[in-house]
CSV table of C-alpha atoms in Angstrom, one decimal:
chain,number,residue,atom,x,y,z
A,1,MET,CA,-9.0,4.4,31.0
A,2,ALA,CA,-8.0,2.6,27.6
A,3,ILE,CA,-8.1,4.1,24.1
A,4,ILE,CA,-8.4,2.2,20.6
A,5,THR,CA,-6.6,3.6,17.6
A,6,ASN,CA,-6.4,3.4,13.3
A,7,GLY,CA,-3.5,5.6,13.2
A,8,LYS,CA,-5.8,8.6,12.8
A,9,GLN,CA,-8.5,9.0,15.4
A,10,SER,CA,-9.0,7.6,19.0
A,11,ILE,CA,-11.8,6.3,20.7
A,12,LYS,CA,-11.5,6.8,24.4
A,13,VAL,CA,-13.2,3.2,26.6
A,14,THR,CA,-13.9,4.1,30.1
A,15,ASN,CA,-13.8,1.6,33.5
A,16,VAL,CA,-12.0,-1.3,31.4
A,17,THR,CA,-11.3,-4.9,32.0
A,18,GLU,CA,-9.2,-6.9,29.9
A,19,THR,CA,-8.3,-10.1,29.2
A,20,GLU,CA,-5.7,-11.7,27.2
A,21,ASN,CA,-6.0,-15.1,25.7
A,22,VAL,CA,-3.3,-17.5,23.8
A,23,ASP,CA,-5.0,-20.5,22.5
A,24,ALA,CA,-3.1,-23.8,20.9
A,25,ASN,CA,-4.0,-26.6,19.2
A,26,VAL,CA,-2.2,-30.0,21.0
A,27,THR,CA,-2.9,-32.9,19.3
A,28,GLN,CA,-5.4,-35.9,21.0
A,29,TYR,CA,-3.6,-38.1,19.4
A,30,THR,CA,-0.4,-40.8,21.3
A,31,ILE,CA,2.8,-39.3,20.9
A,32,GLU,CA,5.6,-41.5,19.9
A,33,GLU,CA,8.5,-41.7,23.6
A,34,GLY,CA,11.3,-39.6,22.8
A,35,SER,CA,9.3,-37.6,19.6
A,36,PRO,CA,9.6,-33.2,20.6
A,37,LEU,CA,6.6,-32.0,21.5
A,38,SER,CA,7.0,-29.0,20.1
A,39,ASP,CA,6.0,-30.6,17.3
A,40,HIS,CA,2.9,-31.8,18.0
A,41,THR,CA,1.4,-28.2,19.7
A,42,GLN,CA,0.5,-24.6,17.2
A,43,ARG,CA,-0.6,-22.0,18.4
A,44,THR,CA,-4.0,-21.0,16.8
A,45,GLY,CA,-3.9,-17.1,17.7
A,46,LYS,CA,-3.7,-14.4,20.2
A,47,GLY,CA,-6.7,-12.1,21.8
A,48,ILE,CA,-7.9,-9.7,23.5
A,49,SER,CA,-11.1,-9.4,25.3
A,50,VAL,CA,-12.6,-5.9,27.0
A,51,GLU,CA,-14.9,-4.5,28.3
A,52,GLY,CA,-16.2,-1.8,29.4
A,53,PHE,CA,-18.0,2.1,28.5
A,54,LEU,CA,-18.5,4.3,25.9
A,55,LEU,CA,-19.1,7.5,27.6
A,56,GLY,CA,-20.5,11.1,26.3
A,57,SER,CA,-22.8,13.0,24.2
A,58,ASN,CA,-19.9,11.1,20.5
A,59,ALA,CA,-21.0,7.7,21.8
A,60,THR,CA,-23.5,6.1,19.4
A,61,ASN,CA,-21.1,7.6,16.7
A,62,ASP,CA,-17.7,6.4,18.6
A,63,TYR,CA,-19.6,2.8,18.3
A,64,LYS,CA,-20.6,3.2,14.8
A,65,THR,CA,-17.0,4.6,14.0
A,66,LEU,CA,-16.1,0.9,15.4
A,67,MET,CA,-18.3,-0.7,13.6
A,68,SER,CA,-16.8,0.1,11.0
A,69,TRP,CA,-13.1,-0.6,11.1
A,70,GLN,CA,-14.4,-4.3,12.3
A,71,ASP,CA,-16.2,-4.2,9.0
A,72,ASN,CA,-13.3,-2.6,6.4
A,73,GLY,CA,-11.0,-5.1,8.3
A,74,VAL,CA,-9.0,-2.1,9.8
A,75,GLU,CA,-5.7,-2.3,11.4
A,76,LEU,CA,-6.3,-1.3,15.5
A,77,THR,CA,-3.9,-0.3,18.3
A,78,TYR,CA,-5.1,-0.9,22.0
A,79,LYS,CA,-4.0,1.2,24.7
A,80,GLY,CA,-4.6,0.2,28.2
A,81,ARG,CA,-3.0,-1.9,30.9
A,82,ILE,CA,-2.0,-4.1,27.5
A,83,TYR,CA,-0.6,-2.8,24.9
A,84,HIS,CA,-0.8,-4.0,21.2
A,85,THR,CA,-0.3,-3.1,17.6
A,86,LYS,CA,-1.8,-5.0,14.2
A,87,LEU,CA,-4.8,-6.1,16.1
A,88,LEU,CA,-8.1,-6.4,14.2
A,89,LEU,CA,-11.8,-6.1,15.9
A,90,SER,CA,-13.5,-9.4,15.5
A,91,GLY,CA,-16.1,-9.2,18.0
A,92,LEU,CA,-18.0,-6.2,19.2
A,93,SER,CA,-21.1,-5.7,21.2
A,94,LYS,CA,-23.3,-3.2,23.2
A,95,ASN,CA,-25.0,-3.6,26.1
A,96,TYR,CA,-28.8,-1.7,26.2
A,97,ASN,CA,-28.7,-1.5,30.2
A,98,ASN,CA,-28.8,2.6,31.4
A,99,TYR,CA,-25.9,4.1,31.7
A,100,GLY,CA,-27.2,7.5,32.2
A,101,ASN,CA,-24.7,9.3,29.4
A,102,GLY,CA,-23.3,6.2,27.3
A,103,PHE,CA,-23.5,2.4,27.3
A,104,GLY,CA,-21.0,-0.6,28.1
A,105,VAL,CA,-19.4,-2.4,25.6
A,106,SER,CA,-17.4,-5.6,25.0
A,107,PHE,CA,-14.5,-5.8,22.4
A,108,ARG,CA,-12.3,-9.0,21.2
A,109,PHE,CA,-9.3,-8.4,19.3
A,110,VAL,CA,-7.4,-10.8,17.2
A,111,VAL,CA,-3.8,-10.4,16.7
A,112,ILE,CA,-2.8,-10.4,13.6
A,113,GLN,CA,0.6,-11.4,12.0
A,114,LYS,CA,1.7,-10.3,8.5
A,115,ALA,CA,4.4,-12.3,6.6
A,116,LYS,CA,6.9,-10.9,5.1
A,117,THR,CA,6.6,-12.5,0.9
A,118,SER,CA,8.3,-12.1,-2.3
A,119,TRP,CA,5.0,-11.5,-4.1
A,120,LYS,CA,3.1,-8.0,-4.6
A,121,LYS,CA,-0.5,-8.4,-4.6
A,122,LYS,CA,-2.1,-7.3,-8.0
A,123,THR,CA,-4.9,-5.2,-7.5
A,124,ASN,CA,-7.9,-5.1,-10.7
A,125,LYS,CA,-8.3,-1.8,-11.8
A,126,GLY,CA,-10.2,-2.6,-14.6
A,127,LYS,CA,-8.9,-2.4,-18.5
A,128,GLN,CA,-5.5,-1.0,-18.9
A,129,GLN,CA,-3.3,0.4,-21.6
A,130,VAL,CA,0.2,-2.0,-21.5
A,131,LYS,CA,2.6,-0.1,-21.0
A,132,LYS,CA,5.9,-0.1,-23.4
A,133,PRO,CA,8.6,0.0,-22.1
A,134,VAL,CA,10.4,3.1,-22.1
A,135,ALA,CA,13.6,3.1,-23.8
A,136,LYS,CA,16.8,4.5,-22.2
A,137,ALA,CA,17.6,8.0,-23.2
A,138,ASN,CA,20.3,8.7,-25.6
A,139,PRO,CA,21.8,11.9,-25.7
A,140,ALA,CA,21.6,14.3,-28.7
A,141,VAL,CA,23.7,13.6,-31.5
A,142,TYR,CA,25.3,17.0,-33.0
A,143,VAL,CA,27.5,17.8,-35.8
A,144,THR,CA,28.8,20.4,-37.6
A,145,VAL,CA,27.3,21.0,-41.2
A,146,LYS,CA,29.5,19.9,-43.7
A,147,SER,CA,29.4,21.3,-47.8
A,148,GLY,CA,27.2,18.5,-49.2
A,149,ASP,CA,24.9,17.5,-46.1
A,150,THR,CA,21.6,17.7,-46.7
A,151,TYR,CA,18.6,16.0,-44.1
A,152,TRP,CA,18.4,13.4,-46.6
A,153,GLY,CA,21.5,11.9,-46.5
A,154,TRP,CA,21.5,12.7,-42.3
A,155,TRP,CA,18.4,10.3,-42.6
A,156,LYS,CA,20.4,7.8,-44.3
A,157,LYS,CA,23.3,8.1,-41.8
A,158,TYR,CA,21.5,8.5,-38.2
A,159,GLY,CA,17.8,7.4,-38.8
A,160,THR,CA,16.2,10.2,-38.0
A,161,ALA,CA,13.3,10.4,-40.0
A,162,ILE,CA,13.8,14.1,-42.2
A,163,GLN,CA,10.4,16.0,-40.8
A,164,THR,CA,12.5,15.5,-37.5
A,165,LEU,CA,15.6,16.7,-39.0
A,166,ARG,CA,13.9,19.8,-39.8
A,167,ASN,CA,12.0,20.3,-36.5
A,168,TRP,CA,15.0,20.7,-35.2
A,169,ASN,CA,16.8,22.8,-37.3
A,170,LYS,CA,14.7,25.3,-38.0
A,171,TRP,CA,16.6,25.2,-41.8
A,172,PRO,CA,14.9,24.9,-45.4
A,173,ASP,CA,15.8,22.1,-47.2
A,174,ARG,CA,18.5,24.3,-49.6
A,175,PHE,CA,19.4,26.5,-46.8
A,176,ILE,CA,21.9,24.5,-44.1
A,177,PRO,CA,24.2,27.1,-43.3
A,178,ILE,CA,27.8,25.4,-43.7
A,179,GLY,CA,30.0,25.7,-39.8
A,180,LYS,CA,26.5,25.2,-38.0
A,181,ARG,CA,25.7,23.1,-35.7
A,182,ALA,CA,23.0,20.8,-36.9
A,183,ARG,CA,21.1,18.3,-34.5
A,184,VAL,CA,21.0,14.8,-35.9
A,185,LYS,CA,20.0,12.3,-33.1
């Protein structure tokens, strides 16, 4: 028995025949004497072929799930005599011979290799608002009120809007209490 999983959901395949394929492009042209042969060959891919049966009352739903994984390019793991991760389902076929409570299936997987890159894929989410850079939060600035202090004077000195000063300190313009602590920035 073998299992195909996407990490969240698993499908069991019975009586499995497994084959591992490794292909390479090798030059058909003349190679200079003394030239490294490794310069003239390149692996093109690694794959796994599987034949078996989907059995039981859920066999049809399992096949539909496999088709969905193939259509959506879902990364899979195969656990049988061969164990491999990072697979994409490249081929899927169903055998309609009579097997009682299921049917024969064949799969072809391609091993994917992920490269690490320094760039991030930008996704298109439609019209987006441009985010303004967030300024570093400045800590609040407080002063002790002296005779002659006014909201207008603090506005000139600290650049904080007069209405903001009123909202923070809650005092009427003509009755700012001397000796109290006032927020000015």
